[in-house]
CSV table of C-alpha atoms and ligand atoms in Angstrom, one decimal:
chain,number,residue,atom,x,y,z
A,157,UNK,CA,15.0,4.3,28.6
A,158,UNK,CA,12.1,1.9,28.2
A,159,UNK,CA,9.1,3.0,26.2
A,160,UNK,CA,6.2,3.9,28.5
A,161,UNK,CA,3.8,6.3,27.0
A,162,UNK,CA,1.2,6.2,24.2
A,163,UNK,CA,2.9,9.3,22.8
A,164,UNK,CA,6.1,7.2,22.4
A,165,UNK,CA,4.2,4.4,20.9
A,166,UNK,CA,2.5,6.8,18.5
A,167,UNK,CA,5.9,8.1,17.4
A,168,UNK,CA,7.1,4.6,16.9
A,169,UNK,CA,4.1,3.7,14.7
A,170,UNK,CA,4.5,6.9,12.8
A,171,UNK,CA,8.1,6.1,11.9
A,172,UNK,CA,6.9,2.6,10.9
A,173,UNK,CA,4.4,4.0,8.5
A,174,UNK,CA,6.9,6.5,7.2
A,175,UNK,CA,9.1,3.6,6.3
A,176,UNK,CA,6.1,1.6,4.9
A,177,UNK,CA,5.0,4.4,2.6
A,178,UNK,CA,8.5,4.8,1.2
A,179,UNK,CA,8.8,1.1,0.5
A,180,UNK,CA,5.4,1.2,-1.2
A,181,UNK,CA,6.5,4.0,-3.6
A,182,UNK,CA,8.9,1.5,-5.1
A,183,UNK,CA,6.5,-1.4,-5.0
A,184,UNK,CA,3.7,0.7,-6.7
A,185,UNK,CA,6.1,1.8,-9.4
A,186,UNK,CA,7.1,-1.8,-10.1
A,187,UNK,CA,3.4,-3.0,-10.1
A,188,UNK,CA,2.5,-0.2,-12.6
A,189,UNK,CA,5.4,-1.4,-14.8
A,190,UNK,CA,4.1,-5.0,-14.6
A,191,UNK,CA,0.6,-4.0,-15.6
A,192,UNK,CA,-0.4,-4.4,-19.3
A,193,UNK,CA,-4.0,-3.4,-18.6
A,194,UNK,CA,-4.4,0.3,-18.8
A,195,UNK,CA,-6.9,0.7,-15.9
A,196,UNK,CA,-4.7,-1.4,-13.6
A,197,UNK,CA,-1.6,0.6,-14.5
A,198,UNK,CA,-3.5,3.8,-13.9
A,199,UNK,CA,-4.7,2.6,-10.5
A,200,UNK,CA,-1.1,1.9,-9.4
A,201,UNK,CA,0.3,5.1,-10.9
A,202,UNK,CA,-2.4,7.2,-9.2
A,203,UNK,CA,-2.0,5.5,-5.8
A,204,UNK,CA,1.7,6.1,-6.1
A,205,UNK,CA,1.0,9.8,-6.5
A,206,UNK,CA,-1.3,9.7,-3.5
A,207,UNK,CA,1.5,7.9,-1.5
A,208,UNK,CA,3.8,10.8,-2.2
A,209,UNK,CA,1.2,13.1,-0.6
A,210,UNK,CA,0.7,10.7,2.3
A,211,UNK,CA,4.4,11.0,3.0
A,212,UNK,CA,4.1,14.8,3.0
A,213,UNK,CA,1.3,14.5,5.6
A,214,UNK,CA,3.4,12.2,7.8
A,215,UNK,CA,6.2,14.8,7.6
A,216,UNK,CA,3.8,17.5,8.8
A,217,UNK,CA,2.9,15.3,11.8
A,218,UNK,CA,6.6,14.9,12.6
A,219,UNK,CA,6.8,18.7,12.5
A,220,UNK,CA,4.0,19.2,14.9
A,221,UNK,CA,5.9,16.8,17.3
A,222,UNK,CA,8.9,19.0,16.8
A,223,UNK,CA,10.8,16.1,15.3
A,224,UNK,CA,12.7,15.4,12.1
A,225,UNK,CA,11.0,12.7,9.9
A,226,UNK,CA,12.5,9.4,10.6
A,227,UNK,CA,11.8,5.9,9.3
A,228,UNK,CA,11.9,2.7,11.3
A,229,UNK,CA,11.8,-0.4,9.1
A,230,UNK,CA,8.2,-1.6,8.7
A,231,UNK,CA,8.6,-5.4,8.9
A,232,UNK,CA,4.9,-5.9,7.9
A,233,UNK,CA,5.3,-4.4,4.4
A,234,UNK,CA,8.8,-5.8,4.2
A,235,UNK,CA,7.2,-9.2,4.6
A,236,UNK,CA,4.7,-8.6,1.9
A,237,UNK,CA,7.5,-7.6,-0.5
A,238,UNK,CA,9.3,-10.8,0.3
A,239,UNK,CA,6.3,-12.8,-0.6
A,240,UNK,CA,6.3,-11.2,-4.0
A,241,UNK,CA,10.0,-12.2,-4.4
A,242,UNK,CA,9.2,-15.8,-3.5
A,243,UNK,CA,6.3,-15.8,-5.9
A,244,UNK,CA,8.4,-14.5,-8.8
A,245,UNK,CA,10.8,-17.4,-8.3
A,246,UNK,CA,8.0,-19.7,-9.5
A,247,UNK,CA,8.5,-18.0,-12.9
A,248,UNK,CA,4.8,-17.0,-13.3
A,249,UNK,CA,3.3,-15.7,-16.5
A,250,UNK,CA,3.0,-11.9,-17.0
A,251,UNK,CA,-0.8,-12.2,-16.6
A,252,UNK,CA,-0.4,-14.1,-13.3
A,253,UNK,CA,2.0,-11.5,-12.0
A,254,UNK,CA,-0.6,-8.9,-12.8
A,255,UNK,CA,-3.3,-10.8,-11.0
A,256,UNK,CA,-0.9,-11.5,-8.0
A,257,UNK,CA,-0.3,-7.7,-7.8
A,258,UNK,CA,-4.0,-6.9,-7.5
A,259,UNK,CA,-4.1,-9.3,-4.5
A,260,UNK,CA,-0.9,-8.1,-3.0
A,261,UNK,CA,-2.1,-4.5,-3.4
A,262,UNK,CA,-5.2,-5.3,-1.4
A,263,UNK,CA,-3.1,-6.9,1.4
A,264,UNK,CA,-1.0,-3.8,1.6
A,265,UNK,CA,-4.0,-1.5,1.7
A,266,UNK,CA,-5.5,-3.5,4.5
A,267,UNK,CA,-2.3,-3.3,6.4
A,268,UNK,CA,-2.1,0.4,5.9
A,269,UNK,CA,-5.8,0.8,6.9
A,270,UNK,CA,-5.2,-1.0,10.2
A,271,UNK,CA,-2.1,1.0,10.8
A,272,UNK,CA,-3.8,4.4,10.2
A,273,UNK,CA,-6.8,3.4,12.2
A,274,UNK,CA,-4.5,2.6,15.1
A,275,UNK,CA,-2.6,5.9,14.7
A,276,UNK,CA,-5.8,7.9,14.5
A,277,UNK,CA,-7.0,6.3,17.7
A,278,UNK,CA,-3.8,7.2,19.5
A,279,UNK,CA,-3.7,10.7,18.1
A,280,UNK,CA,-7.3,11.1,19.2
A,281,UNK,CA,-6.5,9.9,22.8
A,282,UNK,CA,-3.5,12.4,22.8
A,283,UNK,CA,-5.7,15.3,21.7
A,284,UNK,CA,-3.7,15.8,18.5
A,285,UNK,CA,-6.5,17.1,16.3
A,286,UNK,CA,-4.2,18.2,13.4
A,287,UNK,CA,-2.6,14.8,13.3
A,288,UNK,CA,-6.0,13.1,13.4
A,289,UNK,CA,-7.1,15.1,10.4
A,290,UNK,CA,-4.0,14.4,8.4
A,291,UNK,CA,-4.1,10.7,9.2
A,292,UNK,CA,-7.8,10.5,8.2
A,293,UNK,CA,-6.9,11.8,4.8
A,294,UNK,CA,-4.4,9.1,4.4
A,295,UNK,CA,-6.9,6.5,5.6
A,296,UNK,CA,-9.5,7.6,3.1
A,297,UNK,CA,-7.1,7.3,0.3
A,298,UNK,CA,-6.1,3.7,1.4
A,299,UNK,CA,-9.8,2.8,1.7
A,300,UNK,CA,-10.5,4.1,-1.8
A,301,UNK,CA,-7.5,2.3,-3.2
A,302,UNK,CA,-8.7,-1.0,-1.6
A,303,UNK,CA,-12.1,-0.6,-3.0
A,304,UNK,CA,-10.7,0.1,-6.5
A,305,UNK,CA,-8.5,-3.0,-6.4
A,306,UNK,CA,-11.4,-5.2,-5.1
A,307,UNK,CA,-13.4,-4.1,-8.1
A,308,UNK,CA,-10.5,-4.7,-10.5
A,309,UNK,CA,-10.0,-8.2,-9.0
A,310,UNK,CA,-13.7,-9.1,-9.5
A,311,UNK,CA,-13.5,-8.0,-13.2
A,312,UNK,CA,-10.3,-9.9,-13.9
A,313,UNK,CA,-11.0,-12.6,-16.5
A,314,UNK,CA,-9.3,-15.9,-16.3
A,315,UNK,CA,-9.3,-17.9,-19.5
A,316,UNK,CA,-8.2,-21.5,-20.2
A,317,UNK,CA,-4.9,-22.0,-21.8
A,318,UNK,CA,-5.0,-21.8,-25.6
A,319,UNK,CA,-8.2,-19.8,-25.6
A,320,UNK,CA,-8.2,-16.7,-27.7
A,321,UNK,CA,-7.5,-13.6,-25.6
A,322,UNK,CA,-10.4,-11.2,-26.0
A,323,UNK,CA,-10.1,-7.6,-25.1
A,324,UNK,CA,-9.8,-6.7,-21.5
A,325,UNK,CA,-7.9,-8.6,-18.8
A,326,UNK,CA,-7.2,-12.2,-19.4
A,327,UNK,CA,-4.8,-14.8,-18.1
A,328,UNK,CA,-3.9,-17.8,-20.0
A,329,UNK,CA,-1.7,-19.4,-17.5
A,330,UNK,CA,-4.0,-22.0,-15.9
A,331,UNK,CA,-2.5,-25.4,-15.9
B,219,FE2,FE1,-0.2,4.6,1.8
B,220,FE2,FE1,-2.0,2.5,0.0
């Protein structure tokens, strides 16, 4: 039967985020592996841990709906992961991959923030107070992750090729 209610849309979006968070578990692990800078690595590792908690919260919401957790492929995050693959084909330096990840991380956080804001709005309209609370916790973690990545990006040093690498984050891959 055709989808007609906000409740059905809410469930659809919930499954979409359940899929997104699972994909991001893998992506965050990969980005942590690709980070040579300790703070950047720590940021990805920590957000991966938070993501596991976010998945648990989504599972709780499925439970309140009397449903088994189910994923429906999130094409938004899938698209961002494809962009990474395309970028890697350019054979970028390790430093550029690290810098790329900080930008890609911000894109995914913004996507998640918009998704959770939409879900919260729907849950609010449906009077699902428990779901609103759980989703707000996820939203807060995404916002904190975005802010952290923004700070890291602004501190990321870019040096000219051949320049001595000082301590901290540098990239020597400018052409
Ligand atoms: Fe997340
Ligand atoms: Fe996130």
